[in-house]
Amino acid sequence: MLLLGAMASAWLPANAAGDTAEEAAAIVERFASGLQAELKGAMQRGGPLEAITVCRDIAPSMAAQLSRDTGWQVRRVSLRARNPAIGLPDAWEQAQLQRFADAQENGASLPLRHFERVVEPAGVAVRYLQAIPTQGLCLACHGAVEEQPPALRAALEAHYPHDPATGYRVGELRGAFSLRRWEQP
Ligand code: HEC
């Protein structure tokens, strides 16, 4: 552990850790505000049926574009992922998400952030997780199932027959933006 600490600080000067965390936070800001604008626009144009495509298609393609632009792996994860193919958290993400959820239960308000250098089988990574709070806008598709119009429920069920991502309330932890970048050895 000590050796690792020494190596890690040799690779990354003390203030670089702060810069790296800021860089990750700025990428999340770009992703979050882009998504928010797309979602609002689609909801206004065609309601939730049209907006499904924002969370389903536009979010992953924005994440992929940001990954290409910045060299960070960018994704969204959740302890209750609607799409298990891309939204399931790995062990580190699960542990941090659980910490966010516990902190929130104990009165901390979202968004919570966590930045850490993590030793993984494939190498050393810097990782950043930022909580995504549920907003009013999200409830159409992530709120109470009973309040969803039948056409919307049918559309969601067609794609996600085992959908755990409903029943959220405003302010609750919906998931997190997760960023990872490998350090050069
Ligand atoms: C119009 C419906 C709709 C609205 C509104 C909506 N979402 Fe989603 N959301 C979805 C769908 C569909 C998926 C699954 C995407 C996929 O297939 O990858 C999803 C997935 C997600 C995921 C990825 C993890 C998972 O569960 O698969 C997060 C995080 C998320 N939504 C957050 C939000 C937030 C925060 C809001 C409000 C700002 C919001 N969503 C609004 C439909 C919606």
Short mmCIF file of C-alpha atoms and ligand atoms in Angstrom, two decimals:
data_model
loop_
_atom_site.label_atom_id
_atom_site.label_comp_id
_atom_site.label_asym_id
_atom_site.label_seq_id
_atom_site.Cartn_x
_atom_site.Cartn_y
_atom_site.Cartn_z
CA MET A 1 0.00 0.00 0.00
CA LEU A 2 2.76 2.42 0.97
CA LEU A 3 4.77 1.59 -2.11
CA LEU A 4 1.73 2.14 -4.26
CA GLY A 5 1.11 5.53 -2.65
CA ALA A 6 4.67 6.57 -3.42
CA MET A 7 4.43 5.38 -7.02
CA ALA A 8 1.12 7.06 -7.51
CA SER A 9 2.38 10.41 -6.29
CA ALA A 10 5.48 10.09 -8.46
CA TRP A 11 3.22 9.79 -11.50
CA LEU A 12 0.93 12.55 -10.46
CA PRO A 13 2.18 15.64 -8.58
CA ALA A 14 0.08 16.66 -5.59
CA ASN A 15 -1.89 19.40 -7.35
CA ALA A 16 -2.41 17.27 -10.48
CA ALA A 17 -4.89 15.09 -8.59
CA GLY A 18 -7.02 18.20 -8.05
CA ASP A 19 -6.64 19.22 -11.70
CA THR A 20 -7.62 15.74 -12.84
CA ALA A 21 -10.71 15.74 -10.65
CA GLU A 22 -11.65 19.17 -12.00
CA GLU A 23 -11.17 17.93 -15.56
CA ALA A 24 -13.48 14.98 -14.88
CA ALA A 25 -16.06 17.25 -13.27
CA ALA A 26 -15.98 19.55 -16.31
CA ILE A 27 -16.63 16.61 -18.65
CA VAL A 28 -19.59 15.56 -16.51
CA GLU A 29 -20.88 19.13 -16.64
CA ARG A 30 -20.75 19.06 -20.45
CA PHE A 31 -22.48 15.68 -20.57
CA ALA A 32 -25.16 16.61 -18.01
CA SER A 33 -26.07 19.95 -19.55
CA GLY A 34 -26.12 18.49 -23.08
CA LEU A 35 -28.43 15.70 -21.98
CA GLN A 36 -30.67 18.03 -20.05
CA ALA A 37 -31.11 20.28 -23.10
CA GLU A 38 -31.85 17.31 -25.39
CA LEU A 39 -34.33 15.86 -22.93
CA LYS A 40 -36.19 19.14 -22.41
CA GLY A 41 -36.37 19.76 -26.16
CA ALA A 42 -37.68 16.26 -26.91
CA MET A 43 -40.25 16.42 -24.08
CA GLN A 44 -41.53 19.73 -25.42
CA ARG A 45 -41.67 18.47 -29.01
CA GLY A 46 -43.29 15.10 -28.49
CA GLY A 47 -43.61 14.25 -24.80
CA PRO A 48 -42.02 11.22 -23.14
CA LEU A 49 -42.62 8.87 -26.06
CA GLU A 50 -40.33 10.98 -28.19
CA ALA A 51 -37.92 11.66 -25.35
CA ILE A 52 -37.21 7.94 -24.77
CA THR A 53 -34.69 8.18 -27.56
CA VAL A 54 -32.69 10.79 -25.60
CA CYS A 55 -31.99 8.49 -22.65
CA ARG A 56 -31.75 5.41 -24.90
CA ASP A 57 -29.76 6.55 -27.96
CA ILE A 58 -28.47 10.07 -27.49
CA ALA A 59 -27.03 9.56 -23.98
CA PRO A 60 -24.82 6.60 -24.96
CA SER A 61 -23.67 8.31 -28.16
CA MET A 62 -22.83 11.53 -26.28
CA ALA A 63 -20.88 9.40 -23.78
CA ALA A 64 -19.00 7.69 -26.62
CA GLN A 65 -18.22 11.03 -28.28
CA LEU A 66 -16.93 12.49 -25.00
CA SER A 67 -14.80 9.38 -24.50
CA ARG A 68 -13.25 9.86 -27.92
CA ASP A 69 -12.71 13.59 -27.37
CA THR A 70 -11.20 13.42 -23.89
CA GLY A 71 -9.51 10.04 -23.39
CA TRP A 72 -11.75 9.31 -20.38
CA GLN A 73 -14.19 6.40 -20.47
CA VAL A 74 -17.53 8.10 -19.88
CA ARG A 75 -20.75 6.32 -18.93
CA ARG A 76 -23.83 6.37 -16.72
CA VAL A 77 -24.50 3.66 -14.18
CA SER A 78 -27.19 2.87 -11.63
CA LEU A 79 -27.85 0.42 -8.81
CA ARG A 80 -31.22 -0.04 -10.57
CA ALA A 81 -30.18 0.01 -14.21
CA ARG A 82 -32.96 0.05 -16.77
CA ASN A 83 -30.51 -1.15 -19.39
CA PRO A 84 -28.30 -3.82 -17.82
CA ALA A 85 -26.19 -4.01 -21.00
CA ILE A 86 -24.59 -0.62 -20.38
CA GLY A 87 -25.86 0.73 -17.07
CA LEU A 88 -24.73 -1.94 -14.60
CA PRO A 89 -22.07 -0.65 -12.20
CA ASP A 90 -18.84 -2.60 -11.63
CA ALA A 91 -17.68 -3.45 -8.10
CA TRP A 92 -16.03 -0.06 -7.47
CA GLU A 93 -19.05 1.83 -8.83
CA GLN A 94 -21.45 -0.28 -6.76
CA ALA A 95 -19.51 0.46 -3.58
CA GLN A 96 -19.43 4.23 -4.28
CA LEU A 97 -23.10 4.35 -5.32
CA GLN A 98 -24.01 2.55 -2.11
CA ARG A 99 -21.97 5.13 -0.15
CA PHE A 100 -23.83 7.94 -1.95
CA ALA A 101 -27.17 6.30 -1.14
CA ASP A 102 -26.19 5.84 2.52
CA ALA A 103 -24.93 9.42 2.77
CA GLN A 104 -28.18 10.66 1.29
CA GLU A 105 -30.14 8.60 3.79
CA ASN A 106 -28.12 10.31 6.52
CA GLY A 107 -29.09 13.75 5.26
CA ALA A 108 -26.36 14.68 2.73
CA SER A 109 -27.79 16.39 -0.33
CA LEU A 110 -26.93 15.35 -3.90
CA PRO A 111 -24.83 15.74 -6.02
CA LEU A 112 -22.12 13.78 -4.29
CA ARG A 113 -18.76 13.24 -5.96
CA HIS A 114 -15.93 10.83 -5.45
CA PHE A 115 -12.48 10.85 -7.02
CA GLU A 116 -9.93 8.10 -6.47
CA ARG A 117 -6.86 6.39 -7.92
CA VAL A 118 -7.75 2.70 -8.12
CA VAL A 119 -5.49 -0.31 -8.69
CA GLU A 120 -7.26 -2.66 -11.07
CA PRO A 121 -6.19 -5.91 -12.74
CA ALA A 122 -5.57 -4.02 -16.00
CA GLY A 123 -3.53 -1.23 -14.40
CA VAL A 124 -3.95 1.94 -12.34
CA ALA A 125 -6.93 4.09 -13.15
CA VAL A 126 -8.15 7.46 -11.96
CA ARG A 127 -11.86 7.24 -11.42
CA TYR A 128 -14.55 9.82 -10.84
CA LEU A 129 -18.16 9.25 -9.89
CA GLN A 130 -20.79 11.98 -9.63
CA ALA A 131 -24.29 11.29 -8.37
CA ILE A 132 -27.27 11.98 -10.63
CA PRO A 133 -30.27 13.23 -8.66
CA THR A 134 -33.77 12.52 -9.93
CA GLN A 135 -35.51 15.69 -11.13
CA GLY A 136 -39.15 16.39 -11.87
CA LEU A 137 -38.39 16.02 -15.57
CA CYS A 138 -37.23 12.43 -15.04
CA LEU A 139 -40.40 11.20 -13.34
CA ALA A 140 -42.31 10.67 -16.60
CA CYS A 141 -40.12 7.63 -17.25
CA HIS A 142 -38.49 6.89 -13.88
CA GLY A 143 -41.37 7.77 -11.51
CA ALA A 144 -44.42 5.77 -10.42
CA VAL A 145 -45.46 3.15 -13.00
CA GLU A 146 -49.17 3.76 -12.23
CA GLU A 147 -48.80 7.33 -13.44
CA GLN A 148 -47.30 6.41 -16.80
CA PRO A 149 -49.70 6.60 -19.77
CA PRO A 150 -50.31 3.12 -21.28
CA ALA A 151 -48.52 3.94 -24.55
CA LEU A 152 -45.40 5.01 -22.67
CA ARG A 153 -45.47 1.98 -20.36
CA ALA A 154 -45.85 -0.28 -23.40
CA ALA A 155 -42.91 1.38 -25.17
CA LEU A 156 -40.68 1.05 -22.10
CA GLU A 157 -41.77 -2.56 -21.52
CA ALA A 158 -41.05 -3.49 -25.13
CA HIS A 159 -37.40 -2.48 -24.69
CA TYR A 160 -36.95 -3.20 -21.00
CA PRO A 161 -39.15 -6.10 -19.85
CA HIS A 162 -37.34 -6.24 -16.48
CA ASP A 163 -37.25 -2.54 -15.68
CA PRO A 164 -36.11 -1.70 -12.14
CA ALA A 165 -35.63 2.02 -12.92
CA THR A 166 -39.08 3.24 -11.85
CA GLY A 167 -40.61 4.42 -8.59
CA TYR A 168 -38.07 7.21 -8.01
CA ARG A 169 -38.96 10.44 -6.23
CA VAL A 170 -37.50 13.90 -6.84
CA GLY A 171 -34.10 14.27 -5.19
CA GLU A 172 -33.49 10.54 -4.96
CA LEU A 173 -30.25 9.04 -6.31
CA ARG A 174 -31.02 7.88 -9.89
CA GLY A 175 -27.46 6.83 -10.66
CA ALA A 176 -24.11 8.39 -11.45
CA PHE A 177 -21.85 9.64 -14.18
CA SER A 178 -18.79 7.44 -14.11
CA LEU A 179 -15.45 8.41 -15.61
CA ARG A 180 -12.25 6.41 -15.77
CA ARG A 181 -8.85 7.10 -17.27
CA TRP A 182 -5.87 4.78 -17.25
CA GLU A 183 -2.61 6.17 -15.94
CA GLN A 184 0.59 5.67 -17.89
CA PRO A 185 2.88 3.20 -16.08
C1 HEC B 1 -38.71 9.79 -21.88
C2 HEC B 1 -38.31 8.83 -20.92
C3 HEC B 1 -37.16 9.16 -20.00
C4 HEC B 1 -36.98 10.32 -19.29
C5 HEC B 1 -37.86 11.55 -19.23
C6 HEC B 1 -35.75 10.12 -18.55
N1 HEC B 1 -35.21 8.89 -18.81
FE1 HEC B 1 -33.51 8.11 -18.04
N2 HEC B 1 -33.75 6.43 -19.11
C7 HEC B 1 -34.78 6.22 -20.02
C8 HEC B 1 -34.49 5.01 -20.77
C9 HEC B 1 -35.37 4.44 -21.87
C10 HEC B 1 -33.26 4.51 -20.28
C11 HEC B 1 -32.49 3.28 -20.75
C12 HEC B 1 -31.42 3.75 -21.68
C13 HEC B 1 -30.64 2.65 -22.35
O1 HEC B 1 -31.25 1.78 -23.00
O2 HEC B 1 -29.40 2.67 -22.25
C14 HEC B 1 -32.82 5.44 -19.26
C15 HEC B 1 -31.62 5.31 -18.58
C16 HEC B 1 -31.15 6.21 -17.68
C17 HEC B 1 -29.90 6.09 -16.98
C18 HEC B 1 -28.83 5.02 -17.18
C19 HEC B 1 -28.92 3.92 -16.17
C20 HEC B 1 -30.07 2.98 -16.46
O3 HEC B 1 -30.99 2.97 -15.64
O4 HEC B 1 -30.05 2.28 -17.50
C21 HEC B 1 -29.81 7.15 -16.15
C22 HEC B 1 -28.69 7.46 -15.17
C23 HEC B 1 -30.99 7.95 -16.36
N3 HEC B 1 -31.80 7.36 -17.29
C24 HEC B 1 -31.25 9.13 -15.70
C25 HEC B 1 -32.29 9.99 -16.02
C26 HEC B 1 -32.45 11.29 -15.44
C27 HEC B 1 -31.56 11.88 -14.36
C28 HEC B 1 -33.55 11.86 -16.01
C29 HEC B 1 -34.10 13.25 -15.80
C30 HEC B 1 -33.17 14.35 -15.93
C31 HEC B 1 -34.07 10.88 -16.96
N4 HEC B 1 -33.28 9.76 -16.94
C32 HEC B 1 -35.20 11.07 -17.72
C33 HEC B 1 -35.88 7.00 -20.21
C34 HEC B 1 -36.06 8.26 -19.69
#
